[in-house]
Short mmCIF file of C-alpha atoms in Angstrom, two decimals:
data_model
loop_
_atom_site.label_atom_id
_atom_site.label_comp_id
_atom_site.label_asym_id
_atom_site.label_seq_id
_atom_site.Cartn_x
_atom_site.Cartn_y
_atom_site.Cartn_z
CA UNK A 36 42.48 52.47 -7.59
CA UNK A 37 44.30 53.42 -10.65
CA UNK A 38 42.62 53.97 -14.07
CA UNK A 39 44.23 50.90 -15.49
CA UNK A 40 43.27 48.85 -12.44
CA UNK A 41 39.63 50.04 -12.79
CA UNK A 42 39.55 49.28 -16.56
CA UNK A 43 40.93 45.70 -16.04
CA UNK A 44 38.53 44.85 -13.13
CA UNK A 45 35.81 42.47 -13.89
CA UNK A 46 32.18 42.80 -12.95
CA UNK A 47 29.38 40.19 -12.79
CA UNK A 48 26.34 39.25 -10.89
CA UNK A 49 27.76 36.14 -9.23
CA UNK A 50 31.37 35.07 -8.53
CA UNK A 51 31.92 31.44 -7.76
CA UNK A 52 35.19 30.67 -5.85
CA UNK A 53 36.18 27.12 -6.78
CA UNK A 54 35.51 24.81 -9.74
CA UNK A 55 35.11 21.62 -7.76
CA UNK A 56 31.73 19.74 -7.60
CA UNK A 57 30.10 22.54 -5.51
CA UNK A 58 31.22 25.42 -7.77
CA UNK A 59 30.31 23.56 -11.02
CA UNK A 60 26.90 22.62 -9.52
CA UNK A 61 26.20 26.29 -8.60
CA UNK A 62 27.11 27.37 -12.08
CA UNK A 63 24.94 24.80 -13.83
CA UNK A 64 21.92 25.69 -11.66
CA UNK A 65 22.41 29.37 -12.40
CA UNK A 66 22.62 28.49 -16.16
CA UNK A 67 19.53 26.34 -16.04
CA UNK A 68 17.58 29.15 -14.54
CA UNK A 69 18.65 31.78 -17.10
CA UNK A 70 21.57 33.40 -15.15
CA UNK A 71 24.53 33.69 -17.36
CA UNK A 72 26.27 36.60 -15.58
CA UNK A 73 28.74 34.80 -13.55
CA UNK A 74 32.45 33.76 -13.29
CA UNK A 75 34.29 30.86 -11.67
CA UNK A 76 37.60 31.57 -10.12
CA UNK A 77 39.64 28.45 -9.79
CA UNK A 78 42.90 28.40 -7.99
CA UNK A 79 44.31 25.34 -9.71
CA UNK A 80 45.10 25.12 -13.38
CA UNK A 81 42.46 22.38 -13.75
CA UNK A 82 38.90 21.96 -12.68
CA UNK A 83 37.47 19.19 -10.47
CA UNK A 84 38.88 20.03 -7.03
CA UNK A 85 39.32 16.81 -5.10
CA UNK A 86 38.03 14.86 -8.21
CA UNK A 87 41.26 13.71 -9.99
CA UNK A 88 41.57 10.72 -12.27
CA UNK A 89 44.76 9.59 -14.03
CA UNK A 90 45.79 6.79 -16.28
CA UNK A 91 48.16 4.12 -15.00
CA UNK A 92 48.81 1.49 -17.55
CA UNK A 93 45.68 2.17 -19.49
CA UNK A 94 43.72 1.98 -16.18
CA UNK A 95 41.69 4.85 -14.74
CA UNK A 96 42.98 5.49 -11.23
CA UNK A 97 41.34 7.89 -8.66
CA UNK A 98 43.77 10.13 -6.76
CA UNK A 99 40.83 11.81 -4.93
CA UNK A 100 37.10 10.87 -4.79
CA UNK A 101 36.91 7.16 -5.46
CA UNK A 102 33.16 6.16 -5.61
CA UNK A 103 29.68 7.45 -6.05
CA UNK A 104 28.37 6.75 -2.53
CA UNK A 105 24.92 5.30 -3.07
CA UNK A 106 22.37 5.26 -5.84
CA UNK A 107 18.79 6.07 -4.34
CA UNK A 108 18.49 9.88 -4.35
CA UNK A 109 22.19 10.52 -5.36
CA UNK A 110 22.28 13.37 -7.85
CA UNK A 111 25.81 12.42 -8.93
CA UNK A 112 24.60 8.85 -9.70
CA UNK A 113 21.54 10.28 -11.58
CA UNK A 114 23.86 12.58 -13.61
CA UNK A 115 26.20 9.73 -14.48
CA UNK A 116 23.35 7.53 -15.61
CA UNK A 117 21.74 10.37 -17.64
CA UNK A 118 25.19 10.92 -19.35
CA UNK A 119 25.89 7.30 -19.99
CA UNK A 120 28.86 7.18 -17.70
CA UNK A 121 27.67 4.13 -15.77
CA UNK A 122 25.55 1.07 -16.24
CA UNK A 123 22.56 0.25 -14.17
CA UNK A 124 23.98 -3.30 -14.13
CA UNK A 125 26.77 -3.21 -11.51
CA UNK A 126 28.17 -6.71 -11.16
CA UNK A 127 30.45 -6.84 -8.12
CA UNK A 128 33.97 -8.50 -8.64
CA UNK A 129 34.73 -11.52 -6.54
CA UNK A 130 36.42 -10.27 -3.34
CA UNK A 131 38.70 -12.67 -1.54
CA UNK A 132 40.61 -11.13 1.36
CA UNK A 133 43.61 -12.72 2.91
CA UNK A 134 44.42 -11.44 6.50
CA UNK A 135 48.06 -12.12 7.49
CA UNK A 136 50.17 -11.42 10.68
CA UNK A 137 53.61 -9.92 10.62
CA UNK A 138 55.20 -13.35 10.78
CA UNK A 139 53.29 -14.34 7.51
CA UNK A 140 50.63 -16.55 9.05
CA UNK A 141 47.17 -16.39 7.36
CA UNK A 142 44.13 -15.96 9.70
CA UNK A 143 41.33 -18.54 9.18
CA UNK A 144 38.54 -16.97 7.15
CA UNK A 145 35.91 -17.86 9.88
CA UNK A 146 37.80 -15.88 12.44
CA UNK A 147 37.97 -12.90 10.10
CA UNK A 148 34.22 -12.99 9.36
CA UNK A 149 33.37 -13.30 13.00
CA UNK A 150 35.30 -10.32 13.99
CA UNK A 151 34.22 -8.19 11.03
CA UNK A 152 30.56 -8.98 11.80
CA UNK A 153 31.02 -8.04 15.50
CA UNK A 154 32.79 -4.80 14.44
CA UNK A 155 30.01 -3.78 12.12
CA UNK A 156 27.54 -4.40 15.02
CA UNK A 157 29.56 -2.14 17.35
CA UNK A 158 29.71 0.57 14.61
CA UNK A 159 25.98 0.52 14.20
CA UNK A 160 25.47 0.78 17.92
CA UNK A 161 27.69 3.96 17.82
CA UNK A 162 25.37 5.35 15.06
CA UNK A 163 22.25 4.86 17.16
CA UNK A 164 23.37 7.44 19.79
CA UNK A 165 22.59 10.14 17.13
CA UNK A 166 19.66 8.33 15.55
CA UNK A 167 17.77 7.29 18.80
CA UNK A 168 19.17 9.99 21.13
CA UNK A 169 20.68 7.56 23.55
CA UNK A 170 22.90 8.59 26.35
CA UNK A 171 26.47 7.13 26.09
CA UNK A 172 28.19 5.36 29.01
CA UNK A 173 30.08 7.80 31.39
CA UNK A 174 33.32 9.16 30.09
CA UNK A 175 32.89 7.77 26.66
CA UNK A 176 32.81 10.54 24.20
CA UNK A 177 34.30 9.16 20.97
CA UNK A 178 33.62 6.38 18.50
CA UNK A 179 37.04 4.90 19.19
CA UNK A 180 36.47 4.74 22.86
CA UNK A 181 33.07 3.13 22.41
CA UNK A 182 34.33 0.46 20.00
CA UNK A 183 37.33 -0.29 22.27
CA UNK A 184 34.86 -0.86 25.12
CA UNK A 185 32.75 -3.12 23.14
CA UNK A 186 35.79 -4.96 21.94
CA UNK A 187 37.12 -5.60 25.41
CA UNK A 188 33.73 -6.79 26.55
CA UNK A 189 33.49 -9.06 23.49
CA UNK A 190 37.01 -10.44 24.10
CA UNK A 191 37.05 -10.25 27.91
CA UNK A 192 35.38 -13.69 28.46
CA UNK A 193 37.94 -15.52 26.32
CA UNK A 194 41.14 -16.85 28.00
CA UNK A 195 44.38 -15.46 26.64
CA UNK A 196 45.41 -17.41 23.63
CA UNK A 197 47.01 -16.83 20.17
CA UNK A 198 43.46 -16.74 18.76
CA UNK A 199 42.29 -14.14 21.06
CA UNK A 200 45.44 -11.98 20.24
CA UNK A 201 44.63 -12.32 16.50
CA UNK A 202 41.10 -11.33 17.06
CA UNK A 203 42.36 -8.05 18.81
CA UNK A 204 44.74 -7.44 15.82
CA UNK A 205 41.74 -7.68 13.43
CA UNK A 206 39.82 -5.07 15.48
CA UNK A 207 42.78 -2.79 15.31
CA UNK A 208 43.00 -3.27 11.56
CA UNK A 209 39.35 -2.44 11.06
CA UNK A 210 39.72 0.66 13.19
CA UNK A 211 42.48 1.80 10.88
CA UNK A 212 40.42 1.22 7.88
CA UNK A 213 37.63 3.19 9.58
CA UNK A 214 40.03 6.23 9.89
CA UNK A 215 40.38 6.30 6.18
CA UNK A 216 36.61 6.02 5.56
CA UNK A 217 35.81 8.68 8.10
CA UNK A 218 38.83 11.04 7.47
CA UNK A 219 40.73 11.15 10.76
CA UNK A 220 43.92 10.11 12.59
CA UNK A 221 42.16 7.93 15.04
CA UNK A 222 38.51 7.16 15.78
CA UNK A 223 39.12 8.62 19.31
CA UNK A 224 38.85 12.00 17.55
CA UNK A 225 35.29 11.25 16.10
CA UNK A 226 32.26 12.41 18.36
CA UNK A 227 30.16 9.47 19.40
CA UNK A 228 26.97 11.46 19.44
CA UNK A 229 27.39 12.58 15.83
CA UNK A 230 28.46 9.53 13.88
CA UNK A 231 24.87 8.89 12.85
CA UNK A 232 24.53 12.34 11.44
CA UNK A 233 26.12 11.19 8.23
CA UNK A 234 23.22 9.71 6.02
CA UNK A 235 24.16 6.74 4.03
CA UNK A 236 22.35 6.35 0.72
CA UNK A 237 21.40 2.93 -0.37
CA UNK A 238 23.01 1.15 -3.33
CA UNK A 239 26.63 0.69 -2.34
CA UNK A 240 29.69 2.34 -3.83
CA UNK A 241 29.72 2.78 -7.60
CA UNK A 242 32.83 3.22 -9.75
CA UNK A 243 32.76 5.24 -12.96
CA UNK A 244 34.51 3.09 -15.62
CA UNK A 245 35.83 6.17 -17.31
CA UNK A 246 37.09 7.59 -14.03
CA UNK A 247 35.45 9.88 -11.66
CA UNK A 248 36.61 12.87 -13.64
CA UNK A 249 34.30 11.94 -16.54
CA UNK A 250 31.53 13.49 -14.40
CA UNK A 251 33.10 16.81 -15.02
CA UNK A 252 32.13 16.50 -18.64
CA UNK A 253 28.43 16.91 -18.08
CA UNK A 254 29.08 19.51 -15.40
CA UNK A 255 30.83 21.84 -17.74
CA UNK A 256 29.37 21.01 -21.19
CA UNK A 257 27.12 24.16 -21.15
CA UNK A 258 29.77 26.47 -19.55
CA UNK A 259 31.60 28.89 -21.92
CA UNK A 260 35.29 28.52 -21.53
CA UNK A 261 35.74 32.18 -20.62
CA UNK A 262 33.37 31.63 -17.63
CA UNK A 263 36.08 29.58 -15.82
CA UNK A 264 39.18 31.52 -14.97
CA UNK A 265 41.94 28.97 -13.99
CA UNK A 266 45.08 29.58 -11.98
CA UNK A 267 43.37 32.26 -10.14
CA UNK A 268 43.80 31.78 -6.40
CA UNK A 269 41.77 34.25 -4.27
CA UNK A 270 43.74 36.45 -1.76
CA UNK A 271 40.81 38.41 -0.20
CA UNK A 272 37.01 38.50 -0.29
CA UNK A 273 35.92 41.95 0.76
CA UNK A 274 32.38 42.20 2.09
CA UNK A 275 30.52 44.41 4.64
CA UNK A 276 28.47 43.35 7.47
CA UNK A 277 26.24 45.14 9.96
CA UNK A 278 28.29 47.38 12.31
CA UNK A 279 31.45 46.94 10.37
CA UNK A 280 31.54 50.61 8.83
CA UNK A 281 33.54 51.09 5.74
CA UNK A 282 36.39 48.81 4.71
CA UNK A 283 39.45 50.01 2.85
CA UNK A 284 41.92 48.60 0.46
CA UNK A 285 45.18 50.40 0.55
CA UNK A 286 44.16 54.15 0.95
CA UNK A 287 40.99 53.86 -1.11
CA UNK A 288 37.50 53.04 -0.12
CA UNK A 289 36.26 50.41 -2.62
CA UNK A 290 33.39 51.22 -4.95
CA UNK A 291 30.92 49.00 -3.24
CA UNK A 292 31.71 50.31 0.31
CA UNK A 293 30.01 53.67 1.21
CA UNK A 294 30.77 55.20 4.61
CA UNK A 295 28.14 54.86 7.28
CA UNK A 296 25.84 57.80 7.24
CA UNK A 297 26.88 58.91 3.73
CA UNK A 298 24.52 58.94 0.82
CA UNK A 299 25.27 56.56 -2.16
CA UNK A 300 25.95 59.53 -4.56
CA UNK A 301 28.51 58.89 -7.22
CA UNK A 302 30.81 61.70 -5.82
CA UNK A 303 31.32 59.42 -2.84
CA UNK A 304 32.65 56.47 -4.77
CA UNK A 305 35.68 55.94 -6.80
CA UNK A 306 35.12 57.64 -10.20
CA UNK A 307 36.82 55.19 -12.40
CA UNK A 308 34.55 52.36 -11.38
CA UNK A 309 30.93 51.83 -12.57
CA UNK A 310 28.30 53.89 -10.83
CA UNK A 311 26.51 50.69 -9.87
CA UNK A 312 27.46 49.50 -6.32
CA UNK A 313 28.58 45.82 -5.96
CA UNK A 314 28.27 43.97 -2.55
CA UNK A 315 31.58 42.12 -2.82
CA UNK A 316 35.10 42.76 -4.25
CA UNK A 317 37.55 39.93 -4.71
CA UNK A 318 41.27 40.36 -5.13
CA UNK A 319 43.29 37.43 -6.61
CA UNK A 320 46.87 36.56 -5.64
CA UNK A 321 48.04 38.02 -8.80
CA UNK A 322 46.33 41.34 -8.05
CA UNK A 323 43.27 40.99 -10.35
CA UNK A 324 40.07 42.66 -9.16
CA UNK A 325 36.53 41.22 -9.42
CA UNK A 326 33.25 42.90 -8.31
CA UNK A 327 29.98 41.05 -7.86
CA UNK A 328 26.57 41.25 -6.20
CA UNK A 329 27.09 37.70 -4.72
CA UNK A 330 29.93 35.34 -4.00
CA UNK A 331 29.50 31.59 -3.69
CA UNK A 332 32.54 30.52 -1.71
CA UNK A 333 33.36 26.80 -2.09
CA UNK A 334 36.89 27.06 -0.45
CA UNK A 335 37.46 23.71 1.35
CA UNK A 336 37.34 23.49 5.07
CA UNK A 337 41.12 22.75 5.32
CA UNK A 338 41.88 26.18 3.65
CA UNK A 339 39.35 27.95 5.78
CA UNK A 340 41.15 26.49 9.00
CA UNK A 341 44.44 27.82 7.70
CA UNK A 342 43.55 31.10 5.98
CA UNK A 343 39.92 32.17 6.81
CA UNK A 344 41.22 35.15 8.92
CA UNK A 345 43.14 36.56 6.03
CA UNK A 346 40.83 35.57 3.11
CA UNK A 347 37.72 37.47 4.51
CA UNK A 348 37.70 41.22 5.11
CA UNK A 349 36.12 42.03 7.49
CA UNK A 350 36.72 38.74 9.45
CA UNK A 351 34.08 36.06 9.55
CA UNK A 352 31.61 36.28 12.46
CA UNK A 353 32.89 34.59 15.58
CA UNK A 354 30.27 31.72 15.44
CA UNK A 355 31.66 30.72 12.05
CA UNK A 356 35.27 30.83 13.10
CA UNK A 357 34.53 28.64 16.04
CA UNK A 358 32.64 26.17 13.92
CA UNK A 359 35.45 26.00 11.44
CA UNK A 360 37.80 25.28 14.40
CA UNK A 361 35.60 22.60 15.86
CA UNK A 362 35.16 20.42 12.82
CA UNK A 363 37.94 17.97 11.62
CA UNK A 364 39.39 18.10 8.27
CA UNK A 365 41.58 14.96 8.20
CA UNK A 366 44.25 13.64 5.73
CA UNK A 367 43.54 10.48 3.80
CA UNK A 368 46.22 9.37 1.26
CA UNK A 369 46.59 6.73 -1.43
CA UNK A 370 49.64 4.55 -2.33
CA UNK A 371 49.61 2.99 -5.79
CA UNK A 372 52.14 0.37 -6.61
CA UNK A 373 52.51 -0.59 -10.28
CA UNK A 374 54.37 -3.81 -11.23
CA UNK A 375 55.63 -5.30 -14.43
CA UNK A 376 54.08 -8.71 -13.62
CA UNK A 377 51.56 -10.09 -11.24
CA UNK A 378 52.79 -11.73 -8.14
CA UNK A 379 49.68 -12.33 -6.03
CA UNK A 380 47.45 -15.33 -6.61
CA UNK A 381 44.83 -14.27 -9.00
CA UNK A 382 42.04 -15.34 -6.61
CA UNK A 383 43.19 -12.82 -3.95
CA UNK A 384 41.82 -9.27 -4.17
CA UNK A 385 43.24 -7.83 -0.93
CA UNK A 386 45.79 -8.53 1.78
CA UNK A 387 44.87 -7.25 5.22
CA UNK A 388 48.01 -6.27 7.32
CA UNK A 389 47.53 -7.39 10.92
CA UNK A 390 50.22 -5.47 12.48
CA UNK A 391 51.56 -6.50 16.10
CA UNK A 392 50.58 -4.40 19.15
CA UNK A 393 50.25 -0.81 18.34
CA UNK A 394 53.37 1.45 18.57
CA UNK A 395 53.55 3.59 21.63
CA UNK A 396 52.51 7.31 21.48
CA UNK A 397 56.10 8.22 22.07
CA UNK A 398 57.37 6.29 18.99
CA UNK A 399 58.89 8.29 16.27
CA UNK A 400 56.76 8.67 13.10
CA UNK A 401 59.80 7.84 11.08
CA UNK A 402 59.95 4.49 12.54
CA UNK A 403 56.21 3.39 12.52
CA UNK A 404 54.41 5.50 9.87
CA UNK A 405 53.94 2.58 7.66
CA UNK A 406 51.94 0.59 10.33
CA UNK A 407 48.94 2.80 9.55
CA UNK A 408 48.57 1.04 6.24
CA UNK A 409 45.85 -1.52 6.89
CA UNK A 410 45.89 -3.42 3.55
CA UNK A 411 47.00 -3.63 -0.05
CA UNK A 412 44.12 -4.13 -2.43
CA UNK A 413 44.29 -5.00 -6.19
CA UNK A 414 43.15 -2.43 -8.63
CA UNK A 415 44.39 -4.66 -11.35
CA UNK A 416 46.55 -7.73 -11.37
CA UNK A 417 49.65 -5.43 -11.71
CA UNK A 418 48.41 -2.50 -9.61
CA UNK A 419 48.05 -2.37 -5.78
CA UNK A 420 46.48 0.21 -3.63
CA UNK A 421 47.23 1.07 -0.08
CA UNK A 422 45.43 3.68 2.09
CA UNK A 423 46.85 5.64 4.96
CA UNK A 424 45.51 8.32 7.26
CA UNK A 425 46.18 10.99 9.82
CA UNK A 426 49.54 11.85 11.14
CA UNK A 427 51.24 8.95 9.44
CA UNK A 428 49.81 9.99 6.03
CA UNK A 429 51.13 13.61 6.62
CA UNK A 430 54.54 12.12 7.34
CA UNK A 431 54.52 9.89 4.24
CA UNK A 432 53.98 13.08 2.15
CA UNK A 433 57.32 14.28 3.29
CA UNK A 434 59.01 11.09 1.79
CA UNK A 435 60.03 10.39 -1.74
CA UNK A 436 57.98 7.92 -3.73
CA UNK A 437 61.07 5.77 -3.91
CA UNK A 438 61.27 5.62 -0.05
CA UNK A 439 57.53 4.73 0.06
CA UNK A 440 58.01 2.02 -2.58
CA UNK A 441 60.89 0.43 -0.66
CA UNK A 442 59.00 0.36 2.59
CA UNK A 443 55.97 -1.06 0.84
CA UNK A 444 58.06 -3.79 -0.68
CA UNK A 445 59.46 -4.71 2.69
CA UNK A 446 55.98 -4.88 4.08
CA UNK A 447 54.67 -7.14 1.38
CA UNK A 448 57.64 -9.50 1.66
CA UNK A 449 57.21 -9.85 5.44
CA UNK A 450 53.53 -10.41 5.52
CA UNK A 451 53.47 -12.71 2.47
CA UNK A 452 56.65 -14.48 3.78
CA UNK A 453 58.04 -14.14 0.14
CA UNK A 454 61.42 -12.53 -0.29
CA UNK A 455 60.91 -12.47 -4.16
CA UNK A 456 58.03 -10.02 -4.09
CA UNK A 457 59.24 -7.62 -6.78
CA UNK A 458 59.85 -3.91 -6.33
CA UNK A 459 57.22 -1.85 -8.13
CA UNK A 460 58.27 -0.15 -11.33
CA UNK A 461 56.34 2.89 -10.19
CA UNK A 462 54.94 4.22 -7.00
CA UNK A 463 52.49 7.24 -6.91
CA UNK A 464 51.46 8.66 -3.63
CA UNK A 465 48.81 11.37 -3.07
CA UNK A 466 49.55 14.45 -0.86
CA UNK A 467 46.27 16.00 0.14
CA UNK A 468 47.62 17.68 3.20
CA UNK A 469 50.39 19.48 1.41
CA UNK A 470 48.04 20.58 -1.50
CA UNK A 471 47.65 24.30 -0.81
CA UNK A 472 44.16 24.57 -2.21
CA UNK A 473 42.57 21.89 0.05
CA UNK A 474 44.94 21.19 2.97
CA UNK A 475 43.49 17.79 3.75
CA UNK A 476 40.88 15.35 2.36
CA UNK A 477 37.48 15.77 3.84
CA UNK A 478 35.26 16.79 6.71
CA UNK A 479 34.67 14.72 9.91
CA UNK A 480 32.83 15.26 13.15
CA UNK A 481 35.48 15.83 15.75
CA UNK A 482 34.60 15.30 19.41
CA UNK A 483 32.68 18.32 20.46
CA UNK A 484 31.54 19.30 17.01
CA UNK A 485 27.98 18.77 15.62
CA UNK A 486 25.73 19.41 12.73
CA UNK A 487 25.16 22.94 14.04
CA UNK A 488 28.81 23.72 13.15
CA UNK A 489 28.12 22.70 9.58
CA UNK A 490 24.96 24.72 9.54
CA UNK A 491 26.91 27.71 10.96
CA UNK A 492 29.49 27.53 8.25
CA UNK A 493 26.76 27.24 5.53
CA UNK A 494 24.96 30.42 6.91
CA UNK A 495 25.02 33.17 4.31
CA UNK A 496 26.44 36.59 5.06
CA UNK A 497 24.62 39.88 4.40
CA UNK A 498 26.54 43.11 3.76
CA UNK A 499 23.86 45.18 5.51
CA UNK A 500 20.76 44.34 7.56
CA UNK A 501 18.43 45.66 4.73
CA UNK A 502 19.86 43.50 2.02
CA UNK A 503 17.27 41.17 0.42
CA UNK A 504 19.88 38.69 -0.77
CA UNK A 505 23.10 37.58 0.92
CA UNK A 506 26.50 38.90 -0.35
CA UNK A 507 28.42 35.67 0.50
CA UNK A 508 27.08 32.17 0.32
CA UNK A 509 28.94 28.99 1.27
CA UNK A 510 29.06 25.64 -0.35
CA UNK A 511 31.14 22.45 -0.43
CA UNK A 512 30.96 19.04 1.22
CA UNK A 513 31.78 20.77 4.53
CA UNK A 514 28.41 22.75 4.40
CA UNK A 515 26.05 19.78 4.03
CA UNK A 516 24.88 18.54 7.37
CA UNK A 517 24.05 14.96 6.29
CA UNK A 518 26.33 14.38 3.33
CA UNK A 519 29.55 15.94 4.46
CA UNK A 520 32.61 14.28 3.01
CA UNK A 521 31.03 13.34 -0.29
CA UNK A 522 30.78 14.66 -3.87
CA UNK A 523 26.96 14.56 -3.74
CA UNK A 524 27.04 16.64 -0.58
CA UNK A 525 29.09 19.25 -2.37
CA UNK A 526 26.92 19.08 -5.46
CA UNK A 527 23.72 19.68 -3.42
CA UNK A 528 25.24 22.39 -1.33
CA UNK A 529 26.27 24.25 -4.53
CA UNK A 530 22.77 23.99 -6.02
CA UNK A 531 21.23 25.18 -2.76
CA UNK A 532 23.51 28.26 -2.73
CA UNK A 533 22.70 29.07 -6.28
CA UNK A 534 19.00 28.67 -5.58
CA UNK A 535 19.17 31.24 -2.84
CA UNK A 536 20.38 33.77 -5.27
CA UNK A 537 17.78 32.81 -7.79
CA UNK A 538 14.74 32.84 -5.46
CA UNK A 539 12.70 36.04 -5.87
CA UNK A 540 12.07 38.06 -2.59
CA UNK A 541 14.48 35.94 -0.48
CA UNK A 542 14.02 36.69 3.24
CA UNK A 543 16.80 38.81 4.84
CA UNK A 544 17.97 35.92 6.94
CA UNK A 545 18.17 32.35 5.99
CA UNK A 546 17.31 30.33 9.19
CA UNK A 547 19.10 27.10 9.58
CA UNK A 548 17.24 24.86 12.02
CA UNK A 549 19.66 23.12 14.43
CA UNK A 550 17.18 20.29 15.33
CA UNK A 551 16.64 19.15 11.65
CA UNK A 552 15.85 15.70 10.83
CA UNK A 553 18.46 13.42 9.15
CA UNK A 554 17.22 14.07 5.59
CA UNK A 555 16.09 17.66 5.91
CA UNK A 556 19.13 19.18 4.13
CA UNK A 557 18.83 16.54 1.33
CA UNK A 558 15.16 17.13 0.96
CA UNK A 559 15.77 20.87 0.84
CA UNK A 560 18.42 20.22 -1.90
CA UNK A 561 16.41 17.86 -4.17
CA UNK A 562 13.20 20.00 -4.15
CA UNK A 563 14.99 22.86 -5.88
CA UNK A 564 14.53 21.81 -9.47
#
């Protein structure tokens, strides 16, 4: 290490990688407990991570996290209420759905209700495999396979007819919708035995009137600006583990890494650095150096899947790498269409798209990607929102916004049987898969994955077996075994990681029970204050 590099290096007790909900939650919990010696390294030039609100025609629009999922026991809702960001009175808007086939025929509302209720029943049965420890039918491993089996049993008794075909199309549409809720390409990817591992909080989905990004205000109001270093992507997190020996950067052994068997005398370390040893060294992409006792890593699962082997030195333990591989980090994107004037009847809030029989697996994405869009819903009278997931979403991200707008106009004209549906004046599409600092949207339980994998990723790392506190801790929605895929899951995981650092006389190992009850991780999180 050169003298200039040593002088420019930064030293603190805790480094937090990522200024999303998990990282900001960690920082706030440290502050509340009197620890101010920390820095947040944020790769983007903004905070919030996957919380992004923008203005479209004076309307707050969410590019990322859309709702606060549930009220009872939800720390994000409690924070929003305490900060005056949401009213306890949540009056739902009238919601009238029109379901139409490709030839523009509207489905009777009675049929839509019938199939929706049957579908919800099928989904609840899938959740019971986890909750009640049922054994699934032979050769049925995924949620998609189970729902398709139920669907065939439900429709099997009916004679072939146009009505039966429409009912099958509604089932297909609802399964596409479920891929956007769950975060996957197809529900055949989601493990049947683990669907119920996600704990749904009561109270429905709550919208923040000032935008979800308004929650970042109370999360940052007590942080000093210099505690958040933006546009600082991390290249490498250097840490030591049992049996790893010394780790080198270039030709120099770093200050916190003494060779096995050597004493920790000052002449064994780099002389320009402080005599105090730090457990972790972080290098940024720009070459900046940071030392800390502890690192709270909130890097999203999508980035860990792509780059964990290069980010951590030495490599993560095998059990962590295998769990990262087993979990799914799907892509869910949004398409916003803004118009000069309304064209849908004011009483209609959503148009469900009942596409004809599903395209074959050999069909080119170029020709069929848009068939994954299951509906267009009104945000306002002049703003529509479509959702798309999986491989089709990833393909859409390669297209220009004009190309997407053209295709969406074609779709609306076809399903509404109205050649005068206007082209939008603006089309905005998200691109979560192509975002380098998330590489997808949120975590899901792939076939073969389980809560054990989430708990494996959440397991802290120790630089040596005698260390009282871990060197590297992990937080983020992908580390919460019951609230994965949510902001409140990320928030609670960040608070838990901070508490491990704050707790005096922490044990050498944090034991994560694999047979925990549904609410164990949540209860562990809310008992920290």
